Short mmCIF file of N, CA and C in Angstrom, two decimals:
data_model
loop_
_atom_site.label_atom_id
_atom_site.label_comp_id
_atom_site.label_asym_id
_atom_site.label_seq_id
_atom_site.Cartn_x
_atom_site.Cartn_y
_atom_site.Cartn_z
N UNK A 1 0.89 -1.33 0.07
CA UNK A 1 -0.07 -0.06 0.05
C UNK A 1 1.06 1.29 -0.14
N UNK A 2 0.62 2.26 -0.88
CA UNK A 2 1.61 3.22 -1.01
C UNK A 2 1.24 4.34 0.09
N UNK A 3 2.09 5.17 0.23
CA UNK A 3 1.68 6.47 0.97
C UNK A 3 0.50 7.30 1.15
N UNK A 4 0.31 7.36 -0.33
CA UNK A 4 -0.83 8.22 -0.59
C UNK A 4 -2.38 7.40 -0.39
N UNK A 5 -2.31 6.05 -0.46
CA UNK A 5 -3.41 5.20 -0.07
C UNK A 5 -3.69 5.20 1.42
N UNK A 6 -2.43 5.17 2.14
CA UNK A 6 -2.65 5.20 3.53
C UNK A 6 -3.33 6.38 3.98
N UNK A 7 -2.69 7.40 3.56
CA UNK A 7 -3.40 8.70 3.83
C UNK A 7 -4.68 9.00 3.56
N UNK A 8 -5.20 8.56 2.44
CA UNK A 8 -6.44 8.30 2.04
C UNK A 8 -7.25 7.66 3.20
N UNK A 9 -6.92 6.61 3.60
CA UNK A 9 -7.49 5.73 4.56
C UNK A 9 -7.63 6.41 5.86
N UNK A 10 -6.44 7.07 6.27
CA UNK A 10 -6.62 7.81 7.44
C UNK A 10 -7.51 8.92 7.55
N UNK A 11 -7.45 9.63 6.61
CA UNK A 11 -8.51 10.54 6.18
C UNK A 11 -9.91 10.17 6.28
N UNK A 12 -10.35 9.08 5.31
CA UNK A 12 -11.86 8.41 5.33
C UNK A 12 -12.00 8.10 7.16
N UNK A 13 -11.29 7.26 7.71
CA UNK A 13 -11.62 6.85 9.10
C UNK A 13 -11.63 7.93 10.20
N UNK A 14 -10.76 8.96 9.91
CA UNK A 14 -11.01 9.69 11.08
C UNK A 14 -12.05 10.74 10.62
N UNK A 15 -12.58 11.19 9.64
CA UNK A 15 -13.48 12.10 9.36
C UNK A 15 -14.77 11.03 9.59
N UNK A 16 -14.81 10.00 9.20
CA UNK A 16 -16.04 9.00 9.51
C UNK A 16 -16.19 8.95 10.86
N UNK A 17 -15.27 8.80 11.89
CA UNK A 17 -15.31 8.63 13.21
C UNK A 17 -15.80 9.85 13.90
N UNK A 18 -15.00 10.92 13.81
CA UNK A 18 -15.12 12.12 14.42
C UNK A 18 -16.49 12.66 14.29
N UNK A 19 -16.90 12.92 12.87
CA UNK A 19 -18.12 13.38 12.30
C UNK A 19 -19.27 12.62 12.73
N UNK A 20 -18.93 11.23 12.78
CA UNK A 20 -19.99 10.32 13.06
C UNK A 20 -20.40 10.64 14.49
N UNK A 21 -19.34 10.92 15.19
CA UNK A 21 -19.78 11.02 16.72
C UNK A 21 -20.38 12.42 16.81
N UNK A 22 -20.17 13.32 16.09
CA UNK A 22 -21.02 14.77 16.13
C UNK A 22 -22.59 14.42 15.65
N UNK A 23 -22.62 13.95 14.59
CA UNK A 23 -23.78 13.99 13.92
C UNK A 23 -24.66 12.66 14.45
N UNK A 24 -24.05 11.71 15.14
CA UNK A 24 -25.08 10.68 15.81
C UNK A 24 -25.28 11.33 17.15
N UNK A 25 -24.51 12.28 17.93
CA UNK A 25 -24.92 13.05 19.03
C UNK A 25 -26.09 13.71 19.03
N UNK A 26 -26.15 14.48 17.80
CA UNK A 26 -27.51 15.20 17.32
C UNK A 26 -28.59 14.36 17.11
N UNK A 27 -28.21 13.19 16.11
CA UNK A 27 -29.41 12.54 15.83
C UNK A 27 -29.88 11.97 16.76
N UNK A 28 -29.52 11.38 17.72
CA UNK A 28 -29.83 10.50 18.86
C UNK A 28 -30.38 11.35 20.09
N UNK A 29 -30.16 12.66 19.70
CA UNK A 29 -30.51 13.70 21.18
C UNK A 29 -30.22 13.81 22.16
N UNK A 30 -28.55 13.01 22.07
CA UNK A 30 -27.60 13.20 23.15
C UNK A 30 -27.30 14.42 23.45
N UNK A 31 -27.30 15.29 22.47
CA UNK A 31 -26.86 16.71 22.53
C UNK A 31 -27.58 17.48 21.92
N UNK A 32 -28.34 18.61 22.59
CA UNK A 32 -29.14 19.56 22.03
C UNK A 32 -28.70 20.36 20.91
N UNK A 33 -29.53 20.13 19.71
CA UNK A 33 -29.12 20.85 18.55
C UNK A 33 -29.00 22.35 18.73
N UNK A 34 -29.78 22.90 19.73
CA UNK A 34 -29.82 24.35 19.69
C UNK A 34 -28.87 24.99 20.99
N UNK A 35 -27.99 24.04 21.51
CA UNK A 35 -27.49 24.71 22.61
C UNK A 35 -25.81 25.00 22.55
N UNK A 36 -25.41 25.29 23.66
CA UNK A 36 -23.85 25.64 23.30
C UNK A 36 -23.26 24.03 23.64
N UNK A 37 -23.82 23.01 24.18
CA UNK A 37 -23.07 21.79 23.94
C UNK A 37 -22.90 21.19 22.84
N UNK A 38 -23.70 21.58 21.78
CA UNK A 38 -23.47 21.16 20.29
C UNK A 38 -22.08 21.87 19.68
N UNK A 39 -21.90 22.94 20.03
CA UNK A 39 -20.78 23.75 19.74
C UNK A 39 -19.50 23.19 20.22
N UNK A 40 -19.74 22.81 21.67
CA UNK A 40 -18.79 22.32 22.36
C UNK A 40 -18.20 20.95 21.80
N UNK A 41 -19.14 20.06 21.38
CA UNK A 41 -19.14 18.91 20.84
C UNK A 41 -18.49 18.99 19.23
N UNK A 42 -18.62 19.96 18.70
CA UNK A 42 -18.38 20.14 17.34
C UNK A 42 -16.71 20.49 17.48
N UNK A 43 -16.47 21.35 18.48
CA UNK A 43 -14.94 21.71 18.65
C UNK A 43 -14.30 20.71 19.31
N UNK A 44 -14.70 19.64 20.11
CA UNK A 44 -14.19 18.65 20.20
C UNK A 44 -13.69 17.60 19.42
N UNK A 45 -14.62 17.20 18.59
CA UNK A 45 -14.62 16.38 17.30
C UNK A 45 -13.64 16.87 16.07
N UNK A 46 -13.73 18.06 15.88
CA UNK A 46 -12.82 18.92 15.18
C UNK A 46 -11.22 18.73 15.70
N UNK A 47 -11.12 19.06 16.97
CA UNK A 47 -9.52 18.98 17.39
C UNK A 47 -9.37 17.65 17.56
N UNK A 48 -10.07 16.65 17.85
CA UNK A 48 -9.82 15.46 17.92
C UNK A 48 -9.27 14.79 16.65
N UNK A 49 -10.25 14.95 15.51
CA UNK A 49 -9.83 14.90 14.16
C UNK A 49 -8.46 15.43 13.81
N UNK A 50 -8.31 16.78 13.99
CA UNK A 50 -6.74 17.28 13.74
C UNK A 50 -5.77 16.40 14.36
N UNK A 51 -6.08 16.40 15.62
CA UNK A 51 -4.84 15.54 16.30
C UNK A 51 -4.59 14.43 15.90
N UNK A 52 -5.60 13.47 15.73
CA UNK A 52 -5.73 12.10 15.23
C UNK A 52 -5.00 11.96 13.56
N UNK A 53 -5.44 13.08 12.81
CA UNK A 53 -4.78 13.19 11.49
C UNK A 53 -3.17 13.61 11.57
N UNK A 54 -2.56 14.31 12.30
CA UNK A 54 -1.29 14.90 12.56
C UNK A 54 -0.77 13.52 12.99
N UNK A 55 -0.92 12.84 14.05
CA UNK A 55 -0.23 11.84 14.56
C UNK A 55 -0.05 10.71 13.80
N UNK A 56 -1.30 10.37 13.14
CA UNK A 56 -1.51 9.12 12.35
C UNK A 56 -0.43 9.33 10.94
N UNK A 57 -0.67 10.58 10.31
CA UNK A 57 0.15 11.08 9.20
C UNK A 57 1.51 10.94 9.48
N UNK A 58 1.90 11.31 10.62
CA UNK A 58 3.32 11.52 11.01
C UNK A 58 3.94 10.22 11.06
N UNK A 59 3.12 9.23 11.78
CA UNK A 59 3.51 7.99 11.91
C UNK A 59 3.69 6.96 10.50
N UNK A 60 2.93 7.24 9.58
CA UNK A 60 2.86 6.65 8.48
C UNK A 60 4.00 7.22 7.52
N UNK A 61 4.21 8.49 7.46
CA UNK A 61 5.29 9.10 6.88
C UNK A 61 6.60 8.73 7.34
N UNK A 62 6.84 8.79 8.63
CA UNK A 62 8.25 8.45 9.32
C UNK A 62 8.50 6.87 8.67
N UNK A 63 7.32 5.99 8.61
CA UNK A 63 7.50 4.68 8.39
C UNK A 63 7.51 4.10 6.82
N UNK A 64 7.15 5.37 5.90
CA UNK A 64 7.35 4.92 4.62
C UNK A 64 8.40 5.57 3.98
N UNK A 65 8.91 5.36 2.86
CA UNK A 65 10.07 5.77 2.09
C UNK A 65 9.35 6.87 1.37
N UNK A 66 10.41 8.01 1.44
CA UNK A 66 9.90 9.25 0.52
C UNK A 66 9.88 8.78 -1.02
N UNK A 67 8.87 9.05 -1.63
CA UNK A 67 8.60 8.86 -2.97
C UNK A 67 7.79 10.25 -3.71
N UNK A 68 8.44 10.80 -4.49
CA UNK A 68 7.56 11.96 -5.22
C UNK A 68 6.27 11.27 -5.78
N UNK A 69 5.54 12.30 -6.16
CA UNK A 69 4.36 11.93 -6.72
C UNK A 69 4.66 11.55 -8.21
N UNK A 70 4.07 10.49 -8.42
CA UNK A 70 4.08 10.06 -9.87
C UNK A 70 2.90 10.41 -10.76
N UNK A 71 2.91 10.35 -12.09
CA UNK A 71 1.64 10.89 -12.81
C UNK A 71 0.52 10.04 -12.52
N UNK A 72 0.52 9.04 -11.95
CA UNK A 72 -0.61 7.93 -11.96
C UNK A 72 -1.39 8.85 -10.32
N UNK A 73 -0.50 9.04 -9.45
CA UNK A 73 -0.70 9.56 -8.30
C UNK A 73 -1.52 11.07 -8.34
N UNK A 74 -0.88 11.89 -9.49
CA UNK A 74 -1.47 13.01 -9.50
C UNK A 74 -2.90 12.89 -10.33
N UNK A 75 -3.10 12.02 -11.23
CA UNK A 75 -4.34 11.67 -11.82
C UNK A 75 -5.49 11.31 -10.95
N UNK A 76 -5.03 10.42 -9.96
CA UNK A 76 -5.91 10.12 -8.89
C UNK A 76 -6.28 11.14 -8.18
N UNK A 77 -5.36 11.96 -7.77
CA UNK A 77 -5.96 13.16 -6.88
C UNK A 77 -6.93 14.04 -7.48
N UNK A 78 -6.40 14.43 -8.72
CA UNK A 78 -7.49 15.00 -9.68
C UNK A 78 -8.83 14.66 -9.82
N UNK A 79 -8.80 13.32 -10.09
CA UNK A 79 -10.09 12.79 -10.36
C UNK A 79 -10.93 12.45 -9.03
N UNK A 80 -10.07 12.31 -7.86
CA UNK A 80 -10.93 12.19 -6.59
C UNK A 80 -11.37 13.62 -6.42
N UNK A 81 -10.98 14.66 -6.45
CA UNK A 81 -11.25 16.05 -5.99
C UNK A 81 -12.46 16.34 -6.96
N UNK A 82 -12.47 15.83 -7.98
CA UNK A 82 -13.57 16.17 -9.26
C UNK A 82 -14.58 15.40 -8.52
N UNK A 83 -14.54 14.17 -8.23
CA UNK A 83 -15.60 13.66 -7.65
C UNK A 83 -16.26 14.39 -6.34
N UNK A 84 -15.28 14.75 -5.38
CA UNK A 84 -15.87 15.50 -4.29
C UNK A 84 -16.30 16.88 -4.43
N UNK A 85 -15.96 17.46 -5.80
CA UNK A 85 -16.52 18.81 -6.19
C UNK A 85 -18.08 18.55 -6.49
N UNK A 86 -18.35 17.43 -7.10
CA UNK A 86 -19.47 17.28 -7.53
C UNK A 86 -20.68 17.13 -6.40
N UNK A 87 -19.95 16.25 -5.41
CA UNK A 87 -20.79 15.82 -4.30
C UNK A 87 -21.10 16.90 -3.56
N UNK A 88 -19.89 18.02 -3.22
CA UNK A 88 -20.36 19.08 -2.48
C UNK A 88 -21.09 19.99 -3.14
N UNK A 89 -21.14 20.18 -4.62
CA UNK A 89 -22.30 20.85 -5.47
C UNK A 89 -23.73 20.39 -5.05
N UNK A 90 -23.84 19.06 -5.13
CA UNK A 90 -25.25 18.49 -4.87
C UNK A 90 -25.70 18.79 -3.70
N UNK A 91 -24.75 18.71 -2.49
CA UNK A 91 -25.19 18.96 -1.25
C UNK A 91 -25.48 20.41 -1.19
N UNK A 92 -24.66 21.36 -1.71
CA UNK A 92 -24.99 22.71 -1.45
C UNK A 92 -26.25 23.04 -2.29
N UNK A 93 -26.69 22.42 -3.11
CA UNK A 93 -27.83 22.67 -4.09
C UNK A 93 -29.06 21.78 -3.46
N UNK A 94 -28.74 21.00 -2.37
CA UNK A 94 -29.68 20.58 -1.65
C UNK A 94 -30.08 21.31 -0.24
N UNK A 95 -29.23 22.19 0.10
CA UNK A 95 -29.70 23.05 0.95
C UNK A 95 -30.83 23.86 0.92
N UNK A 96 -31.18 23.87 -0.06
CA UNK A 96 -32.55 24.85 -0.52
C UNK A 96 -33.78 24.15 0.19
N UNK A 97 -33.59 22.80 0.33
CA UNK A 97 -34.76 21.97 0.76
C UNK A 97 -35.07 22.33 2.22
N UNK A 98 -34.10 22.20 3.03
CA UNK A 98 -34.24 22.65 4.43
C UNK A 98 -34.64 24.32 4.53
N UNK A 99 -34.04 24.89 3.82
CA UNK A 99 -34.00 26.37 3.70
C UNK A 99 -35.75 26.70 3.45
N UNK A 100 -36.44 26.04 2.82
CA UNK A 100 -37.58 26.23 2.17
C UNK A 100 -38.60 25.61 3.54
N UNK A 101 -37.96 24.73 4.38
CA UNK A 101 -39.06 24.04 5.15
C UNK A 101 -39.03 24.66 6.76
N UNK A 102 -38.50 25.85 6.75
CA UNK A 102 -38.50 26.66 7.79
C UNK A 102 -37.53 26.05 9.01
N UNK A 103 -36.61 25.71 8.70
CA UNK A 103 -35.60 25.29 9.51
C UNK A 103 -34.68 26.16 10.16
N UNK A 104 -34.40 26.09 11.44
CA UNK A 104 -33.24 27.30 11.81
C UNK A 104 -32.00 27.42 11.09
N UNK A 105 -31.68 28.64 11.46
CA UNK A 105 -30.22 28.56 10.70
C UNK A 105 -29.26 27.76 11.09
N UNK A 106 -29.33 27.40 12.44
CA UNK A 106 -28.18 26.43 12.82
C UNK A 106 -28.32 25.23 12.30
N UNK A 107 -29.60 24.70 12.00
CA UNK A 107 -29.83 23.44 11.54
C UNK A 107 -29.40 23.44 10.15
N UNK A 108 -29.48 24.58 9.38
CA UNK A 108 -29.07 24.67 7.93
C UNK A 108 -27.29 24.71 7.92
N UNK A 109 -26.93 25.24 9.02
CA UNK A 109 -25.41 25.32 8.93
C UNK A 109 -24.95 23.82 9.24
N UNK A 110 -25.71 23.08 10.10
CA UNK A 110 -25.15 21.54 10.21
C UNK A 110 -25.60 20.82 8.75
N UNK A 111 -26.56 21.16 8.08
CA UNK A 111 -26.67 20.29 6.71
C UNK A 111 -25.64 20.80 5.97
N UNK A 112 -25.37 22.10 6.16
CA UNK A 112 -24.16 22.48 5.11
C UNK A 112 -22.66 21.83 5.72
N UNK A 113 -22.43 21.60 6.69
CA UNK A 113 -21.35 20.83 7.35
C UNK A 113 -21.43 19.46 6.91
N UNK A 114 -22.75 18.78 6.97
CA UNK A 114 -22.69 17.57 6.60
C UNK A 114 -22.38 17.29 4.94
N UNK A 115 -22.72 18.38 4.45
CA UNK A 115 -22.38 18.25 3.03
C UNK A 115 -20.74 18.39 2.59
N UNK A 116 -20.09 19.12 3.39
CA UNK A 116 -18.84 19.15 3.48
C UNK A 116 -18.05 17.84 3.95
N UNK A 117 -18.80 17.42 4.79
CA UNK A 117 -17.98 16.13 5.54
C UNK A 117 -18.33 14.85 4.25
N UNK A 118 -19.62 14.81 3.91
CA UNK A 118 -19.73 13.86 2.77
C UNK A 118 -18.81 13.94 1.48
N UNK A 119 -18.48 15.17 1.22
CA UNK A 119 -17.77 15.53 0.16
C UNK A 119 -16.34 14.86 0.34
N UNK A 120 -15.74 15.49 1.61
CA UNK A 120 -14.44 14.70 2.02
C UNK A 120 -14.29 13.15 2.14
N UNK A 121 -15.50 12.42 2.45
CA UNK A 121 -15.45 11.13 2.49
C UNK A 121 -15.76 10.54 1.10
N UNK A 122 -16.14 11.26 0.08
CA UNK A 122 -16.20 10.91 -1.11
C UNK A 122 -14.88 11.04 -1.73
N UNK A 123 -14.25 12.05 -1.37
CA UNK A 123 -12.94 12.37 -2.14
C UNK A 123 -11.92 11.13 -1.39
N UNK A 124 -11.76 10.76 -0.26
CA UNK A 124 -11.12 9.98 0.14
C UNK A 124 -11.70 8.47 -0.40
N UNK A 125 -12.77 8.21 -0.58
CA UNK A 125 -13.14 6.84 -0.98
C UNK A 125 -13.00 6.62 -2.44
N UNK A 126 -13.16 7.92 -3.01
CA UNK A 126 -12.74 7.65 -4.46
C UNK A 126 -11.04 7.41 -4.71
N UNK A 127 -10.09 8.07 -4.00
CA UNK A 127 -8.79 7.84 -3.78
C UNK A 127 -8.71 6.31 -3.61
N UNK A 128 -9.29 6.01 -2.42
CA UNK A 128 -8.88 4.52 -2.26
C UNK A 128 -9.60 3.50 -3.16
N UNK A 129 -10.65 3.56 -3.83
CA UNK A 129 -11.06 2.68 -4.79
C UNK A 129 -10.21 2.95 -6.14
N UNK A 130 -9.71 4.24 -6.55
CA UNK A 130 -8.64 4.21 -7.74
C UNK A 130 -7.23 3.60 -7.46
N UNK A 131 -6.89 3.78 -6.24
CA UNK A 131 -5.68 3.37 -5.83
C UNK A 131 -5.92 1.66 -6.03
N UNK A 132 -6.81 1.12 -5.65
CA UNK A 132 -7.20 -0.35 -5.62
C UNK A 132 -7.27 -0.79 -6.90
N UNK A 133 -7.93 -0.13 -7.71
CA UNK A 133 -8.23 -0.55 -9.11
C UNK A 133 -7.17 -0.06 -9.94
N UNK A 134 -6.32 0.66 -9.65
CA UNK A 134 -4.94 0.77 -10.37
C UNK A 134 -5.20 1.76 -11.45
N UNK A 135 -6.12 2.56 -11.31
CA UNK A 135 -6.46 3.67 -12.06
C UNK A 135 -5.06 4.66 -12.33
#
């Protein structure tokens, strides 16, 4: 497994775990979606994700030999970011639905955050699939 594929796995899992905790807390009612505890949970999840990614990327980079990006890896990166772009655009366009259903601004911001998280997951998943496929 190449360094870039390992970093894609790290990104996929840390984003999935950290924001799964955040959105799971809101969906289950463990956190009030309209209080400051939601903000504190969001800050804790973002901090945990940043620390996890820094530590795991440092460990993987230290254990992997340095190799420059080859053309295949550049193409995989470009294609995966294109997939993420389309997913993000679809998520932004779908923000009109809760906007017309009289949701509060906080809820719409959470939907926007969900669109960004889903786009990040799509980028990582696309990279993993393309590395595994050999594209």
